[in-house]
XYZ file of C-alpha atoms in Angstrom:
377
model
C -68.537 -108.041 -43.503
C -67.036 -111.116 -41.846
C -68.809 -114.435 -41.298
C -67.016 -114.865 -37.959
C -65.084 -111.676 -37.208
C -61.894 -112.764 -35.468
C -60.082 -109.584 -36.494
C -62.482 -107.318 -34.595
C -62.413 -109.663 -31.619
C -58.613 -109.475 -31.538
C -58.678 -105.675 -31.584
C -60.965 -105.729 -28.528
C -58.691 -108.178 -26.684
C -55.337 -107.219 -28.197
C -53.711 -105.689 -25.124
C -54.500 -108.667 -22.883
C -53.720 -111.323 -25.505
C -50.427 -109.739 -26.484
C -49.369 -109.474 -22.842
C -50.174 -113.111 -22.096
C -48.536 -114.456 -25.263
C -45.370 -112.427 -24.635
C -45.290 -113.821 -21.093
C -45.128 -117.337 -22.554
C -42.364 -116.260 -24.919
C -40.386 -114.642 -22.120
C -40.697 -117.716 -19.894
C -40.137 -120.135 -22.808
C -42.601 -122.629 -21.289
C -44.056 -123.578 -24.672
C -45.227 -127.129 -23.915
C -47.549 -127.900 -20.965
C -46.698 -124.616 -19.243
C -48.538 -123.395 -16.167
C -51.178 -121.655 -18.318
C -52.403 -125.032 -19.567
C -53.223 -126.286 -16.066
C -54.730 -122.919 -15.120
C -56.959 -123.006 -18.207
C -58.056 -126.599 -17.515
C -59.042 -125.600 -13.977
C -61.045 -122.597 -15.190
C -62.782 -124.619 -17.894
C -63.709 -127.421 -15.495
C -65.193 -124.896 -13.078
C -67.133 -123.176 -15.862
C -68.607 -126.442 -17.161
C -69.172 -127.782 -13.648
C -67.145 -131.018 -13.783
C -64.167 -132.432 -11.857
C -61.834 -132.864 -14.810
C -60.918 -130.924 -17.936
C -58.164 -132.506 -20.031
C -56.935 -130.292 -22.861
C -55.549 -131.726 -26.088
C -54.412 -130.890 -29.598
C -57.792 -130.404 -31.308
C -61.481 -131.277 -31.182
C -61.101 -134.433 -33.250
C -58.404 -135.707 -30.903
C -60.741 -134.958 -28.011
C -63.301 -137.329 -29.530
C -60.667 -139.932 -30.400
C -59.124 -139.857 -26.924
C -62.612 -140.302 -25.475
C -63.282 -143.282 -27.734
C -59.928 -144.771 -26.743
C -60.706 -144.355 -23.040
C -64.083 -146.034 -23.579
C -62.351 -148.802 -25.597
C -64.305 -148.574 -28.865
C -63.607 -151.719 -30.872
C -64.668 -153.915 -33.765
C -68.190 -155.290 -33.548
C -69.536 -152.350 -31.537
C -72.133 -149.866 -32.767
C -71.687 -146.164 -31.957
C -74.727 -144.016 -32.719
C -73.921 -140.707 -34.444
C -76.184 -138.036 -35.996
C -76.198 -138.094 -39.790
C -76.260 -134.292 -40.008
C -72.953 -133.113 -38.577
C -69.250 -132.677 -39.322
C -67.249 -135.705 -40.466
C -65.093 -135.972 -37.321
C -68.000 -137.152 -35.158
C -68.224 -140.373 -37.164
C -64.631 -140.513 -38.369
C -63.152 -141.382 -34.986
C -65.577 -144.315 -34.641
C -64.290 -145.988 -37.798
C -60.709 -145.025 -36.960
C -60.957 -146.984 -33.701
C -62.469 -150.025 -35.430
C -66.088 -149.665 -34.298
C -69.048 -149.080 -36.622
C -70.794 -145.701 -36.843
C -74.561 -146.114 -37.011
C -76.164 -142.937 -38.300
C -79.301 -141.483 -36.764
C -81.595 -138.897 -38.312
C -82.106 -135.496 -36.730
C -84.988 -133.316 -35.625
C -86.190 -130.976 -38.389
C -86.536 -128.011 -36.005
C -83.413 -128.220 -33.816
C -81.150 -130.014 -36.364
C -79.899 -132.196 -33.481
C -80.152 -135.960 -33.035
C -83.783 -137.030 -32.687
C -84.295 -139.036 -29.467
C -87.226 -140.916 -31.012
C -85.223 -141.919 -34.071
C -82.261 -142.802 -31.861
C -84.270 -145.334 -29.876
C -85.684 -146.844 -33.064
C -82.156 -147.213 -34.431
C -80.930 -148.855 -31.214
C -83.745 -151.422 -31.292
C -83.080 -152.005 -35.001
C -79.426 -152.802 -34.281
C -80.353 -155.055 -31.362
C -82.865 -156.963 -33.486
C -80.335 -157.274 -36.313
C -77.865 -158.837 -33.886
C -74.704 -158.071 -35.889
C -73.328 -155.321 -33.645
C -73.257 -154.608 -29.928
C -74.546 -151.116 -29.076
C -71.834 -149.327 -27.078
C -72.224 -145.540 -27.042
C -74.016 -142.481 -28.389
C -72.222 -139.414 -29.721
C -74.740 -136.555 -29.591
C -73.666 -133.268 -31.193
C -74.575 -129.747 -30.035
C -75.111 -128.512 -33.573
C -74.773 -124.796 -34.378
C -74.456 -123.990 -30.647
C -77.707 -125.592 -29.440
C -77.327 -128.486 -26.986
C -78.863 -131.758 -28.092
C -81.798 -133.075 -26.065
C -79.655 -134.757 -23.425
C -82.597 -135.046 -21.031
C -84.174 -137.571 -23.404
C -80.941 -139.022 -24.815
C -79.508 -139.804 -21.373
C -82.732 -141.619 -20.427
C -82.544 -143.731 -23.572
C -78.881 -144.492 -22.892
C -79.672 -145.601 -19.349
C -82.447 -147.846 -20.663
C -80.080 -149.687 -23.017
C -76.877 -149.472 -20.963
C -75.015 -147.107 -23.292
C -72.508 -144.328 -22.621
C -73.331 -140.844 -23.921
C -70.590 -138.623 -25.332
C -71.449 -134.961 -25.802
C -69.715 -133.564 -28.878
C -69.777 -129.902 -27.839
C -67.387 -128.635 -30.532
C -70.023 -126.110 -31.620
C -71.896 -125.899 -28.339
C -69.487 -124.589 -25.706
C -71.374 -122.060 -23.577
C -74.793 -123.505 -24.336
C -77.042 -124.747 -21.538
C -80.035 -126.856 -20.669
C -81.616 -125.114 -17.699
C -78.664 -124.565 -15.345
C -76.433 -127.335 -16.755
C -73.648 -126.147 -19.055
C -72.710 -127.758 -22.381
C -69.857 -130.285 -22.304
C -71.184 -131.332 -18.897
C -74.585 -132.599 -20.047
C -73.579 -136.269 -20.182
C -71.014 -138.537 -18.536
C -68.243 -137.242 -20.818
C -68.057 -134.290 -23.194
C -65.633 -132.855 -25.724
C -65.081 -129.519 -27.419
C -62.946 -127.854 -30.067
C -61.051 -124.580 -29.811
C -60.771 -124.139 -33.582
C -60.625 -120.359 -34.154
C -64.197 -120.022 -35.469
C -65.827 -121.928 -32.580
C -67.754 -120.073 -29.839
C -64.559 -120.230 -27.757
C -61.628 -120.456 -30.142
C -57.851 -120.150 -29.941
C -55.390 -119.001 -32.624
C -54.642 -122.442 -33.975
C -55.930 -125.885 -33.042
C -57.005 -127.045 -29.603
C -59.559 -129.172 -27.824
C -60.653 -130.516 -24.444
C -62.472 -133.383 -22.713
C -64.741 -132.925 -19.674
C -65.822 -135.590 -17.182
C -66.424 -136.412 -13.514
C -65.042 -139.922 -14.033
C -61.616 -140.196 -12.389
C -60.605 -143.367 -14.232
C -61.460 -141.962 -17.665
C -59.634 -138.714 -16.868
C -56.448 -140.545 -15.823
C -56.576 -142.775 -18.896
C -57.041 -139.809 -21.246
C -54.156 -137.926 -19.622
C -51.995 -140.962 -20.346
C -53.217 -141.419 -23.917
C -52.617 -137.773 -24.864
C -48.865 -138.099 -24.140
C -47.893 -141.346 -25.917
C -49.646 -143.557 -23.363
C -47.307 -142.496 -20.577
C -47.212 -144.057 -17.133
C -45.280 -142.379 -14.310
C -43.315 -140.278 -16.802
C -42.987 -139.762 -20.554
C -40.377 -142.523 -20.828
C -42.650 -145.023 -19.076
C -45.170 -145.983 -21.764
C -47.952 -148.267 -20.552
C -50.265 -148.066 -23.595
C -50.195 -146.940 -27.232
C -51.279 -143.322 -27.283
C -51.108 -140.050 -29.195
C -49.107 -136.846 -29.115
C -51.982 -134.443 -28.455
C -51.117 -131.601 -26.114
C -52.544 -128.085 -26.077
C -49.546 -125.782 -26.413
C -49.020 -123.021 -23.876
C -49.475 -120.100 -26.265
C -52.941 -121.360 -27.201
C -53.783 -121.797 -23.514
C -52.696 -118.209 -22.846
C -54.942 -116.949 -25.665
C -57.858 -119.056 -24.423
C -57.549 -117.760 -20.856
C -58.089 -114.204 -22.124
C -60.866 -115.207 -24.509
C -62.658 -117.308 -21.890
C -62.896 -114.254 -19.662
C -64.424 -112.179 -22.490
C -66.713 -115.092 -23.420
C -68.104 -115.287 -19.884
C -68.312 -111.544 -19.303
C -70.036 -110.357 -22.482
C -69.519 -112.356 -25.703
C -72.041 -115.115 -24.983
C -74.704 -112.576 -24.047
C -73.856 -110.430 -27.084
C -74.156 -113.285 -29.554
C -77.572 -114.195 -28.130
C -78.684 -110.594 -28.674
C -77.540 -110.811 -32.299
C -79.513 -114.042 -32.745
C -82.613 -112.496 -31.157
C -82.337 -109.489 -33.486
C -82.053 -111.711 -36.557
C -85.076 -113.734 -35.475
C -87.171 -110.657 -34.751
C -86.446 -109.124 -38.169
C -86.749 -112.353 -40.170
C -89.748 -113.960 -38.488
C -92.260 -112.498 -40.949
C -90.310 -113.225 -44.139
C -92.453 -115.743 -45.978
C -90.340 -118.707 -47.096
C -87.702 -118.443 -44.353
C -87.677 -120.610 -41.222
C -85.557 -119.194 -38.411
C -83.745 -121.503 -35.923
C -85.601 -122.834 -32.891
C -84.329 -122.704 -29.325
C -86.634 -124.910 -27.189
C -87.817 -123.764 -23.764
C -85.132 -124.320 -21.138
C -82.335 -124.391 -23.736
C -79.698 -121.695 -24.312
C -77.512 -121.616 -27.432
C -73.975 -120.329 -27.914
C -74.794 -119.671 -31.599
C -71.789 -121.111 -33.388
C -73.956 -120.501 -36.468
C -77.282 -118.812 -37.192
C -78.891 -121.158 -39.698
C -81.982 -120.546 -41.807
C -84.066 -123.206 -43.523
C -85.641 -122.467 -46.906
C -87.820 -124.417 -49.339
C -85.306 -126.209 -51.554
C -81.750 -126.311 -52.873
C -82.462 -124.007 -55.838
C -83.780 -121.243 -53.587
C -80.962 -121.791 -51.058
C -78.261 -121.526 -53.703
C -79.887 -118.470 -55.293
C -80.145 -116.754 -51.920
C -76.478 -117.453 -51.223
C -75.543 -115.951 -54.596
C -77.624 -112.857 -53.855
C -75.986 -112.403 -50.459
C -72.535 -112.786 -51.981
C -73.293 -110.075 -54.546
C -73.972 -107.704 -51.643
C -70.703 -108.589 -49.934
C -72.414 -110.790 -47.342
C -70.684 -114.130 -46.587
C -72.744 -117.237 -45.852
C -72.012 -120.919 -45.379
C -73.701 -124.240 -46.103
C -73.410 -126.723 -43.220
C -73.545 -129.537 -44.450
C -73.966 -130.194 -48.186
C -74.185 -133.998 -47.900
C -75.247 -136.475 -45.214
C -72.492 -138.202 -43.257
C -73.903 -141.561 -44.327
C -73.148 -140.748 -47.976
C -69.460 -139.931 -47.424
C -67.251 -142.221 -49.514
C -64.945 -142.830 -46.547
C -67.740 -144.730 -44.765
C -68.645 -147.001 -47.678
C -67.419 -150.116 -45.855
C -69.126 -149.165 -42.581
C -72.627 -148.190 -43.663
C -75.216 -150.759 -42.598
C -78.385 -148.768 -41.955
C -79.464 -146.217 -44.569
C -83.201 -146.127 -43.938
C -85.038 -143.354 -42.072
C -82.556 -140.542 -42.764
C -84.925 -138.299 -44.730
C -84.679 -135.185 -42.530
C -80.916 -135.040 -42.901
C -81.214 -135.294 -46.695
C -83.711 -132.425 -46.687
C -81.575 -130.202 -44.455
C -78.496 -130.705 -46.624
C -80.468 -129.066 -49.451
C -82.234 -126.321 -47.515
C -80.044 -124.765 -44.792
C -77.936 -121.620 -45.041
C -75.932 -119.993 -42.242
C -75.655 -116.196 -41.968
C -72.837 -114.068 -40.482
C -72.809 -114.619 -36.730
C -70.491 -113.352 -33.978
C -70.632 -111.165 -30.844
C -69.287 -108.088 -32.660
C -71.859 -107.994 -35.482
C -73.166 -104.417 -35.696
C -76.858 -103.528 -35.942
C -76.370 -102.005 -39.396
C -74.738 -105.243 -40.581
C -77.650 -107.305 -39.273
C -80.089 -104.963 -40.993
C -78.178 -105.213 -44.283
C -78.335 -109.008 -44.168
C -82.052 -108.992 -43.370
C -82.844 -106.393 -46.042
C -81.023 -108.484 -48.651
C -83.018 -111.593 -47.648
C -86.290 -109.628 -47.731
C -85.563 -108.184 -51.160
C -84.629 -111.615 -52.484
C -88.014 -112.989 -51.469
C -89.916 -109.976 -52.787
């Protein structure tokens, strides 16, 4: 059993992927070939924004966004404490200060209530100027952008949607990566929409930001690559990855997103009566792309024992994330606010993610559930 079965997915899409990759090889248009622009157009249309700018990876997508928004020393960027390192890493890399915010115990996403408290705390402290909010669509579920955008408007902040895990999710009829003024995603192979290497993208309706990011991703170019008007990066999505993504995007839209939601619904139906297990919540009006299906249990000892039991049955599982972002050694010089982060600390000890992908068979789901049930019995 695979945690995220890319091998089975490839077998389903092999004919189309092979054809498109060979086309790139035959044409030898390896860098910024026509497939890159075609993919950007399709992605922008899917998300419902004017601009999609592809880049080298999801972390670069966040960094390029921070560069376009001019993150700098003395500014506070609000980031959830329970997420992958990159969401806060790029803040420190650009010289600003990441200010960590606790998450909601049910959705695992940034808590709007705790966000506003943290903003007022920073304002009252007076040492940093609040600049932006990076809200993460954790495990495939969009953050509460309805509330977060209102808070941002109230305090004059820009909201960045980190949709690395959330591509394909929705709030009502608005698609993830288009739920705020600018959004980013990752095409890491295990993401809801993944390539066969690294890749990422930025989404926005803002023409100025889009033009600036296009410049930054190619060494800060001006009219051409030998006219450099700013210090930038080398962060281009290569053509082979774009060709793979064009095929996979079609499958994602046509059946994979629906299939993975059926898998999640089946898990929830079978696990809902297992005493001691809390299944993930999808609030009304929200739709998840299920990057992970994550259970919550009582404590670390039970979580670790359950993982060991699953492993003995040949069932892979993952712990996202074993420690809060605010406790990472790399941030030791940046941490200023460590209070009110209790939910994150609890989740780091109590969550466990089960195998999750569109090609998970019913008998595999039932084996996972039976193993969990027997563990608790």
